[in-house]
Coordinates of C-alpha atoms in Angstrom, one line a residue:
X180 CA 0.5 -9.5 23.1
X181 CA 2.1 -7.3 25.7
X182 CA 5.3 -8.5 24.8
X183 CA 5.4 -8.0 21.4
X184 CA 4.3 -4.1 21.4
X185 CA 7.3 -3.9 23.6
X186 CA 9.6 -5.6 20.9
X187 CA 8.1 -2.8 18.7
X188 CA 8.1 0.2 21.0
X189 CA 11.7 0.1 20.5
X190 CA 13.6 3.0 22.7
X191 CA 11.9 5.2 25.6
X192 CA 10.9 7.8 23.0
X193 CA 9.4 4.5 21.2
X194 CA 10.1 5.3 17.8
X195 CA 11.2 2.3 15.2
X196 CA 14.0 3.8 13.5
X197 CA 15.6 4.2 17.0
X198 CA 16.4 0.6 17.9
X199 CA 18.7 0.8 13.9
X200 CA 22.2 2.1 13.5
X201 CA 22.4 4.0 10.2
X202 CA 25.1 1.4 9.2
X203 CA 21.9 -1.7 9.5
X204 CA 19.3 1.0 7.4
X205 CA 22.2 1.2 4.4
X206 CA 22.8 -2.1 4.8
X207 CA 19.0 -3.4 4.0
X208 CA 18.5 -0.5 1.8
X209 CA 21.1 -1.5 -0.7
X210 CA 19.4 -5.0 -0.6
X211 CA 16.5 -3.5 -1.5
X212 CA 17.8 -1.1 -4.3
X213 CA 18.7 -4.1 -6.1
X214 CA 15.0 -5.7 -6.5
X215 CA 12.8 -6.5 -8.5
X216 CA 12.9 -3.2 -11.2
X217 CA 10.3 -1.0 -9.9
X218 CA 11.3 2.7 -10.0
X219 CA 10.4 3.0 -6.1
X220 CA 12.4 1.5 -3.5
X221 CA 10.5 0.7 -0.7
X222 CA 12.2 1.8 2.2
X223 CA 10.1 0.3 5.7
X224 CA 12.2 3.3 8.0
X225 CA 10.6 6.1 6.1
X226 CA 7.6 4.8 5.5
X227 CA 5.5 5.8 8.7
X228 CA 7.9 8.2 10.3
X229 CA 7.9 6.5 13.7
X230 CA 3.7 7.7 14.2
X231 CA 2.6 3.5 13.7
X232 CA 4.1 0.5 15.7
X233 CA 5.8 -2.3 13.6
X234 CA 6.2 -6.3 14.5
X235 CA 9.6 -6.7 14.3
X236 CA 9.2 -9.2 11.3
X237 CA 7.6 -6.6 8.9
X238 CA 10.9 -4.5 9.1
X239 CA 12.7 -7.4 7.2
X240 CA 10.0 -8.1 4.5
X241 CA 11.4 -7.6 1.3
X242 CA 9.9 -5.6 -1.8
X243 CA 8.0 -7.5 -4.1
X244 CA 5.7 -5.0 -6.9
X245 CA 4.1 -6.6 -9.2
X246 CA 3.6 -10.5 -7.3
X247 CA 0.3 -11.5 -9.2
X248 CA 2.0 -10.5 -12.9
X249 CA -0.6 -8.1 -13.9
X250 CA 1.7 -6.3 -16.1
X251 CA 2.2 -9.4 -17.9
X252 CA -1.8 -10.1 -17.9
X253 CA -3.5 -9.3 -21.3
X254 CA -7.0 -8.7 -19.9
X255 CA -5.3 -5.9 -17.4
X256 CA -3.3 -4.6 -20.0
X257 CA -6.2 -4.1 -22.6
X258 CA -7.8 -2.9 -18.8
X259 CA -5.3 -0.2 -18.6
X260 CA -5.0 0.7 -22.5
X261 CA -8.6 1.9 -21.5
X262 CA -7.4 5.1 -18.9
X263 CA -3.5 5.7 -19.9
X264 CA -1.7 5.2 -22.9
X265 CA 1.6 4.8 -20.9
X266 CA 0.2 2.7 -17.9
X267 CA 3.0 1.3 -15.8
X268 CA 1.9 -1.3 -12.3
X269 CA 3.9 -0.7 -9.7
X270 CA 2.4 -3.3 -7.2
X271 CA 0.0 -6.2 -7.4
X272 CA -1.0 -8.4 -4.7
X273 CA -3.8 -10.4 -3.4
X274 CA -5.4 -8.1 -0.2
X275 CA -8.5 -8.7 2.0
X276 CA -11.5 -5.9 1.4
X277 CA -14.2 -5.4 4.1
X278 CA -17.5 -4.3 2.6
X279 CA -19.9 -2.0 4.0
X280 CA -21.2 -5.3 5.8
X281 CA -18.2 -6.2 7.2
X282 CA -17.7 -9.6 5.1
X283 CA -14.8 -9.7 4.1
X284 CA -13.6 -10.7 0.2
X285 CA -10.3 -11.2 -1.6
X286 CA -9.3 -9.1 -4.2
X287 CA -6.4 -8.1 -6.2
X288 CA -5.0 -4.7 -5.5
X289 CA -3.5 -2.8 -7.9
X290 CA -1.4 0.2 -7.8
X291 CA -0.5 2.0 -11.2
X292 CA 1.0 5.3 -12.0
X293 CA -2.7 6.5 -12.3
X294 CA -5.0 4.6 -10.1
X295 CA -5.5 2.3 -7.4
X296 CA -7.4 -0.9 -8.9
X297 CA -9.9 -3.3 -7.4
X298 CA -9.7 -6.4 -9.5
X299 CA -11.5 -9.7 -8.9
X300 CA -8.7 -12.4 -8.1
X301 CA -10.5 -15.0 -10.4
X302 CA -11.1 -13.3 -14.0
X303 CA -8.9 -9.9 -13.1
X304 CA -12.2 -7.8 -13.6
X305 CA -11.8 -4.6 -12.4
X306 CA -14.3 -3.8 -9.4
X307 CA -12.9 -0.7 -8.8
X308 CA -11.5 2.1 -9.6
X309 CA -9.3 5.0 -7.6
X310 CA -8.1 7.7 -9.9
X311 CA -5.3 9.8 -7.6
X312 CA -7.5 12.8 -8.6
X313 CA -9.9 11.4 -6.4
X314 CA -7.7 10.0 -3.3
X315 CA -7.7 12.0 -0.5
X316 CA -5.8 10.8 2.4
X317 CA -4.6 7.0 4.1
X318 CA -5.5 6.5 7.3
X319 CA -4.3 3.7 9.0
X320 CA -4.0 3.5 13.3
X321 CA -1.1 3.3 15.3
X322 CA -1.1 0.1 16.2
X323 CA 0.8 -3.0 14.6
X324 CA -2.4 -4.3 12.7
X325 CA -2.5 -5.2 8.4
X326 CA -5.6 -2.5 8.4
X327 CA -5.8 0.8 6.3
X328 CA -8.0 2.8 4.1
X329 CA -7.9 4.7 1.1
X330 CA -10.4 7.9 1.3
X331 CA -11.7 8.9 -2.0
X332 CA -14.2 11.8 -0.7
X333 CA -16.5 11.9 -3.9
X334 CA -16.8 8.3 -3.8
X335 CA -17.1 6.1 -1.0
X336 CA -13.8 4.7 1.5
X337 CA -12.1 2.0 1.1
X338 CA -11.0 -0.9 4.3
X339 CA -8.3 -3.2 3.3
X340 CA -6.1 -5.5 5.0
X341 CA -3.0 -6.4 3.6
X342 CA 0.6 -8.2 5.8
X343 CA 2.3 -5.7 2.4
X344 CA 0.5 -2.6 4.0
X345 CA 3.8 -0.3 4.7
X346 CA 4.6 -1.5 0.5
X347 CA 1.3 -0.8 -0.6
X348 CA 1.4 2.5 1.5
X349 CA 4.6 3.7 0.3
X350 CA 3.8 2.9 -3.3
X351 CA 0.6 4.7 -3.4
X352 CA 2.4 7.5 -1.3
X353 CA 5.2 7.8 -4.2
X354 CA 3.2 7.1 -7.3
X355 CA 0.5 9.9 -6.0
X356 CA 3.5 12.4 -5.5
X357 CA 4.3 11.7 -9.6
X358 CA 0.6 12.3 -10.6
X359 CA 0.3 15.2 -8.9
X360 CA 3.7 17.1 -9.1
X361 CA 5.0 18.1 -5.7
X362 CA 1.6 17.4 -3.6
X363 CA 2.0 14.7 -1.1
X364 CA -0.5 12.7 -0.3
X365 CA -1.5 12.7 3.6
X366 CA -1.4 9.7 5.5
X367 CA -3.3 9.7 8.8
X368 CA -2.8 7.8 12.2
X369 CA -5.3 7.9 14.8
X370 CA -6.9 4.9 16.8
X371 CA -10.1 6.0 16.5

């Protein structure tokens, strides 16, 4: 363990983006442009601004969006007909939620240009619900853990663990800014 949060820690001031000459970050960030269609790159160097450690592997983890097809789905699509007449899914992917109980269950989670969405990974029956009018902040800690959650104040929080959590992150992050003009949404790290 000890010697992989020194692989992260990178340089003496310990921040990822140190260890990367600019010519390696345009380098993996014209891979990236070229993906899979989505209208935001994901871009793992400015995603946490050096305040969370990162395995060395999840710096090479390529985009994906939409892996579970839920824009393709007719039972989502008829879903999100319901709250948008011009819904778009950004990302899709299978995550691991931990209930008030701490068990923990699979879900789909799926990010939209208006909502976050739990979905059951069986029937694609929405669970849940996230409108960005609701979403408060992300926290997350500063370790490199797959662990972060969604606060939605009027409702109740949301744990999720997730190996795509700088994606899912970044999405949300970019897809909030759009719903609400020039308003970022904050993302928190503390270890507490």
């Amino acid at each position: 363990m000890a010697e992989a949060s020194s692989d992260v820690s990178g340089s003496a001031s310990g921040s990822v983006t140190d260890r990367h000459s600019d010519a390696e970050k345009r380098s993996v960030g014209s891979r990236r442009s070229g993906g899979t269609g989505s209208s935001f790159p994901f871009d793992e160097y400015d995603v946490f601004d050096g305040h969370k450690q990162r395995r060395r592997s999840s710096t090479s983890k390529e985009y994906i969006g939409d892996s579970m097809k839920c824009a393709e789905n007719p039972f989502v699509e008829k879903l999100l007909e319901k709250y948008s007449d011009d819904p778009e899914v950004l990302f899709s992917d299978v995550v691991t939620k931990i209930n008030r109980r701490n068990k923990m269950q699979k879900r789909v989670l799926m990010v939209t240009n208006q909502a976050v969405y739990n979905l059951d990974p069986v029937n694609f029956r929405q669970k849940r619900r996230i409108g960005y009018d609701k979403l408060a902040y992300i926290s997350m800690s500063k370790f490199s853990d797959n662990f972060f959650v969604l606060h939605a104040p009027s409702e109740y929080d949301y744990l999720l663990v997730s190996a795509r959590k700088a994606e899912i992150v970044d999405v949300i992050k970019k897809a909030y800014k759009k719903f609400k003009g020039a308003m970022e949404l904050k993302v928190i790290y503390n270890n507490r």
